[in-house]
Short mmCIF file of C-alpha atoms in Angstrom, two decimals:
data_model
loop_
_atom_site.label_atom_id
_atom_site.label_comp_id
_atom_site.label_asym_id
_atom_site.label_seq_id
_atom_site.Cartn_x
_atom_site.Cartn_y
_atom_site.Cartn_z
CA UNK A 1 -7.01 20.34 35.56
CA UNK A 2 -8.01 17.26 37.55
CA UNK A 3 -11.63 18.44 37.55
CA UNK A 4 -11.49 18.97 33.78
CA UNK A 5 -9.94 15.55 33.21
CA UNK A 6 -12.55 13.90 35.42
CA UNK A 7 -15.35 15.67 33.57
CA UNK A 8 -14.01 14.62 30.17
CA UNK A 9 -13.53 11.01 31.28
CA UNK A 10 -17.03 10.79 32.75
CA UNK A 11 -18.49 12.27 29.58
CA UNK A 12 -16.64 9.79 27.38
CA UNK A 13 -17.68 6.82 29.48
CA UNK A 14 -21.33 7.81 29.17
CA UNK A 15 -21.18 7.83 25.38
CA UNK A 16 -21.75 4.89 23.05
CA UNK A 17 -18.78 3.15 21.46
CA UNK A 18 -19.53 4.90 18.17
CA UNK A 19 -18.51 8.26 19.63
CA UNK A 20 -15.34 9.63 18.07
CA UNK A 21 -12.24 10.87 19.83
CA UNK A 22 -9.27 13.08 19.20
CA UNK A 23 -6.26 13.17 21.50
CA UNK A 24 -4.20 16.32 21.08
CA UNK A 25 -1.21 17.35 23.15
CA UNK A 26 0.75 20.34 21.87
CA UNK A 27 3.40 19.90 24.55
CA UNK A 28 4.12 17.74 27.59
CA UNK A 29 4.04 20.30 30.40
CA UNK A 30 1.37 17.96 31.83
CA UNK A 31 1.95 14.19 31.61
CA UNK A 32 -0.92 13.16 33.90
CA UNK A 33 -2.55 11.24 31.03
CA UNK A 34 0.60 9.21 30.40
CA UNK A 35 2.20 6.17 32.00
CA UNK A 36 5.99 6.65 32.12
CA UNK A 37 8.13 3.51 32.41
CA UNK A 38 11.80 2.72 32.88
CA UNK A 39 14.00 5.76 32.33
CA UNK A 40 11.29 7.93 30.77
CA UNK A 41 10.77 11.33 32.42
CA UNK A 42 9.23 14.74 31.85
CA UNK A 43 11.50 17.74 31.30
CA UNK A 44 9.82 21.14 31.06
CA UNK A 45 7.35 20.77 28.18
CA UNK A 46 8.81 17.63 26.59
CA UNK A 47 8.49 13.90 27.12
CA UNK A 48 11.98 12.43 27.56
CA UNK A 49 12.28 8.73 26.72
CA UNK A 50 16.03 8.34 27.31
CA UNK A 51 18.82 10.84 27.97
CA UNK A 52 21.99 8.88 28.74
CA UNK A 53 23.85 5.62 28.25
CA UNK A 54 22.41 2.15 28.90
CA UNK A 55 18.81 3.27 29.30
CA UNK A 56 15.40 2.03 28.23
CA UNK A 57 12.23 4.07 28.55
CA UNK A 58 8.65 4.11 27.35
CA UNK A 59 5.58 6.31 27.67
CA UNK A 60 2.02 5.28 26.82
CA UNK A 61 -1.35 6.90 27.18
CA UNK A 62 -2.63 5.45 30.45
CA UNK A 63 -6.07 4.89 28.95
CA UNK A 64 -6.56 2.14 26.40
CA UNK A 65 -8.53 2.78 23.25
CA UNK A 66 -11.05 0.22 22.10
CA UNK A 67 -10.38 -0.23 18.39
CA UNK A 68 -13.76 -1.07 16.91
CA UNK A 69 -13.59 0.84 13.63
CA UNK A 70 -11.66 -1.70 11.53
CA UNK A 71 -8.70 -0.93 13.84
CA UNK A 72 -8.14 2.27 11.84
CA UNK A 73 -6.28 5.26 13.27
CA UNK A 74 -4.25 8.32 12.32
CA UNK A 75 -1.45 9.78 14.43
CA UNK A 76 0.86 12.77 14.14
CA UNK A 77 3.78 13.60 16.42
CA UNK A 78 6.95 15.66 16.53
CA UNK A 79 10.23 14.58 18.07
CA UNK A 80 13.84 15.60 18.54
CA UNK A 81 16.95 13.45 19.00
CA UNK A 82 20.01 15.43 20.10
CA UNK A 83 23.12 15.48 22.32
CA UNK A 84 24.66 12.28 20.91
CA UNK A 85 27.39 10.72 23.09
CA UNK A 86 29.43 7.53 23.28
CA UNK A 87 30.09 5.23 20.35
CA UNK A 88 30.29 6.41 16.76
CA UNK A 89 28.38 4.53 14.05
CA UNK A 90 29.80 3.57 10.66
CA UNK A 91 28.23 6.75 9.23
CA UNK A 92 30.50 8.82 11.47
CA UNK A 93 27.71 10.05 13.77
CA UNK A 94 27.73 9.40 17.52
CA UNK A 95 24.60 8.35 19.34
CA UNK A 96 22.17 5.60 20.20
CA UNK A 97 19.55 3.58 18.38
CA UNK A 98 16.57 5.91 17.98
CA UNK A 99 12.95 5.82 19.09
CA UNK A 100 9.77 3.90 18.25
CA UNK A 101 6.07 4.79 17.96
CA UNK A 102 4.26 1.77 19.43
CA UNK A 103 0.73 0.34 19.43
CA UNK A 104 0.42 -2.47 22.00
CA UNK A 105 -1.73 -3.93 24.75
CA UNK A 106 -0.05 -3.04 28.09
CA UNK A 107 0.84 0.52 29.09
CA UNK A 108 3.60 -0.57 31.51
CA UNK A 109 5.65 -2.37 28.86
CA UNK A 110 9.22 -1.33 28.17
CA UNK A 111 11.56 -3.36 26.01
CA UNK A 112 15.31 -3.87 25.97
CA UNK A 113 18.12 -1.32 25.73
CA UNK A 114 20.39 -0.61 22.78
CA UNK A 115 19.36 -2.21 19.52
CA UNK A 116 16.05 -3.13 21.18
CA UNK A 117 15.18 0.62 21.16
CA UNK A 118 12.93 -0.01 24.16
CA UNK A 119 10.63 -2.00 21.86
CA UNK A 120 12.19 -5.46 21.62
CA UNK A 121 10.21 -8.00 23.62
CA UNK A 122 6.87 -6.15 23.60
CA UNK A 123 4.58 -8.87 22.24
CA UNK A 124 1.30 -8.22 20.40
CA UNK A 125 2.47 -4.90 19.04
CA UNK A 126 3.20 -2.69 16.07
CA UNK A 127 6.28 -0.47 16.10
CA UNK A 128 7.41 2.30 13.75
CA UNK A 129 11.11 2.84 14.42
CA UNK A 130 13.17 5.91 13.64
CA UNK A 131 16.46 4.05 13.75
CA UNK A 132 19.78 5.88 14.12
CA UNK A 133 22.27 3.01 14.35
CA UNK A 134 23.44 0.39 11.87
CA UNK A 135 22.79 -3.04 13.39
CA UNK A 136 23.97 -5.57 10.83
CA UNK A 137 22.60 -8.43 12.93
CA UNK A 138 19.13 -6.98 12.31
CA UNK A 139 19.77 -6.48 8.59
CA UNK A 140 19.50 -2.69 8.94
CA UNK A 141 19.86 -0.97 5.58
CA UNK A 142 21.91 1.84 7.15
CA UNK A 143 22.26 3.94 10.30
CA UNK A 144 19.45 6.37 9.55
CA UNK A 145 16.18 4.80 8.47
CA UNK A 146 12.52 4.23 9.27
CA UNK A 147 11.29 0.70 9.85
CA UNK A 148 8.07 -1.17 10.54
CA UNK A 149 8.35 -3.79 13.29
CA UNK A 150 5.91 -6.42 14.54
CA UNK A 151 5.48 -8.46 17.71
CA UNK A 152 8.33 -6.89 19.66
CA UNK A 153 10.92 -7.97 17.09
CA UNK A 154 13.61 -5.34 16.46
CA UNK A 155 14.25 -6.70 12.97
CA UNK A 156 12.05 -4.63 10.68
CA UNK A 157 9.75 -6.19 8.11
CA UNK A 158 10.01 -3.05 5.95
CA UNK A 159 12.57 -0.22 5.87
CA UNK A 160 13.23 3.08 4.10
CA UNK A 161 16.38 5.18 4.31
CA UNK A 162 16.48 8.89 5.19
CA UNK A 163 19.33 11.08 3.93
CA UNK A 164 19.11 13.72 6.70
CA UNK A 165 20.27 12.50 10.11
CA UNK A 166 17.53 12.04 12.70
CA UNK A 167 19.87 12.40 15.68
CA UNK A 168 21.75 15.66 15.17
CA UNK A 169 19.06 17.93 16.62
CA UNK A 170 16.10 19.70 15.05
CA UNK A 171 12.39 18.91 15.09
CA UNK A 172 11.08 16.05 12.97
CA UNK A 173 7.42 15.42 12.15
CA UNK A 174 5.91 11.96 11.65
CA UNK A 175 2.52 10.81 10.37
CA UNK A 176 1.28 7.25 10.94
CA UNK A 177 -1.97 6.24 9.21
CA UNK A 178 -3.62 2.83 9.29
CA UNK A 179 -6.63 2.05 7.11
CA UNK A 180 -8.22 -1.05 8.60
CA UNK A 181 -10.54 -1.51 5.64
CA UNK A 182 -7.69 -2.47 3.31
CA UNK A 183 -5.11 -3.20 6.07
CA UNK A 184 -2.74 -0.54 4.70
CA UNK A 185 -0.22 1.12 7.02
CA UNK A 186 1.47 4.29 5.74
CA UNK A 187 4.33 6.23 7.33
CA UNK A 188 5.50 9.73 6.44
CA UNK A 189 8.18 11.92 8.01
CA UNK A 190 9.71 15.33 7.42
CA UNK A 191 12.10 17.84 8.99
CA UNK A 192 10.22 20.74 7.39
CA UNK A 193 6.80 20.07 8.94
CA UNK A 194 5.23 19.42 5.54
CA UNK A 195 3.27 16.21 4.97
CA UNK A 196 4.11 14.59 1.63
CA UNK A 197 1.40 13.26 -0.64
CA UNK A 198 3.20 9.93 -1.02
CA UNK A 199 4.07 7.66 1.89
CA UNK A 200 7.75 7.16 2.62
CA UNK A 201 7.05 3.62 3.80
CA UNK A 202 3.99 1.38 3.64
CA UNK A 203 2.96 -2.17 4.45
CA UNK A 204 -0.14 -4.33 4.30
CA UNK A 205 -0.67 -5.72 7.80
CA UNK A 206 -3.64 -7.06 9.76
CA UNK A 207 -3.30 -4.96 12.91
CA UNK A 208 -6.18 -6.67 14.72
CA UNK A 209 -4.44 -10.02 14.38
CA UNK A 210 -1.08 -8.60 15.46
CA UNK A 211 -2.55 -7.11 18.63
CA UNK A 212 -4.82 -10.02 19.48
CA UNK A 213 -7.12 -7.59 21.29
CA UNK A 214 -9.55 -4.78 20.55
CA UNK A 215 -7.92 -2.66 23.28
CA UNK A 216 -4.66 -0.86 22.55
CA UNK A 217 -2.28 1.62 24.14
CA UNK A 218 -0.46 4.20 22.02
CA UNK A 219 2.93 5.65 22.88
CA UNK A 220 6.69 5.64 22.42
CA UNK A 221 9.86 3.77 23.40
CA UNK A 222 13.61 4.34 23.18
CA UNK A 223 16.77 2.53 24.21
CA UNK A 224 20.47 3.32 24.49
CA UNK A 225 23.62 1.33 25.19
CA UNK A 226 27.28 2.41 24.81
CA UNK A 227 25.99 5.16 22.56
CA UNK A 228 23.41 7.56 23.92
CA UNK A 229 21.50 10.77 23.37
CA UNK A 230 18.47 12.80 24.31
CA UNK A 231 15.29 11.32 22.81
CA UNK A 232 12.28 13.61 23.21
CA UNK A 233 8.65 13.67 22.07
CA UNK A 234 7.55 17.27 21.53
CA UNK A 235 3.86 16.93 20.60
CA UNK A 236 1.29 14.24 19.82
CA UNK A 237 -2.09 14.01 18.09
CA UNK A 238 -4.25 10.95 17.55
CA UNK A 239 -7.57 10.29 15.82
CA UNK A 240 -9.64 7.15 16.18
CA UNK A 241 -10.33 6.70 12.49
CA UNK A 242 -8.45 6.83 9.21
CA UNK A 243 -8.36 10.64 9.13
CA UNK A 244 -4.88 11.77 8.03
CA UNK A 245 -3.55 14.82 9.86
CA UNK A 246 -1.47 17.65 8.45
CA UNK A 247 0.74 19.81 10.65
CA UNK A 248 -1.10 22.86 9.38
CA UNK A 249 -4.46 21.57 10.63
CA UNK A 250 -3.30 20.01 13.92
CA UNK A 251 -5.55 21.14 16.74
CA UNK A 252 -4.45 24.22 18.68
CA UNK A 253 -5.20 22.68 22.05
CA UNK A 254 -4.06 23.78 25.52
CA UNK A 255 -0.73 22.30 26.68
CA UNK A 256 -2.54 19.69 28.76
CA UNK A 257 -4.04 16.77 26.90
CA UNK A 258 -7.39 17.37 25.22
CA UNK A 259 -9.85 14.56 24.59
CA UNK A 260 -12.45 15.77 22.14
CA UNK A 261 -15.67 14.31 20.81
CA UNK A 262 -15.48 14.78 17.08
CA UNK A 263 -18.38 12.67 15.83
CA UNK A 264 -16.02 10.18 14.25
CA UNK A 265 -17.28 6.66 13.81
CA UNK A 266 -15.75 3.68 15.38
CA UNK A 267 -14.14 3.35 18.78
CA UNK A 268 -14.70 3.92 22.44
CA UNK A 269 -12.44 5.17 25.17
CA UNK A 270 -11.66 2.94 28.11
CA UNK A 271 -9.92 3.91 31.33
CA UNK A 272 -7.34 1.44 32.56
CA UNK A 273 -8.51 -0.48 35.60
CA UNK A 274 -6.09 0.25 38.42
#
């Protein structure tokens, strides 16, 4: 696997910045391409962000991606939040605060516990939170919603409620698409694996300005406090252009991460300097 990874990296570095890239990981039996921070760990074929009380964990691809194609991208991932313990929210469900899909500029970042969901304090970032706790101080609409967060601020700038609980077990799918031409961010989610035609949440945002850099790391965070639970990422796929992904067409790649040249237009791939 190390020889394959070295070959792929060398090939990518020899290509012009216009070469396209797909990152596809059908499970996390191999996390060699990821930087795990805080309480994040690997368990069998899943990426575990947090699994107890008073924890904060993050995991980011250890290679930054140079966003040259209008900062556009499409991502698809599956996750499971289960084994809730500790405090009970106003909706009657035990558990912690959820997890966040994050685009930011430092792969070793991990934010604060609890209501910070491992995201709070990560500057120059975009976060899509799957929030499972009602924090009135953050103006949460309820204890089970999706939110868009900016600049490491846990108070969302846009929110949408979800009727089915995220944190009672079962696989959820999420699609994050950003069109840098019109600065439109769209978020979709489902517990059936089916991508809806309409976005569940959207926002016009200038991602390039939010990041303050053309290099970005993609990954996830989570945080717990007096309420906890098991927060796991099951699979992940990323494309370096606005190229929305459906679960039905997600690449059937080997368990280890696959970096593929797809002829897409726009960004390069840059190894982190150790």
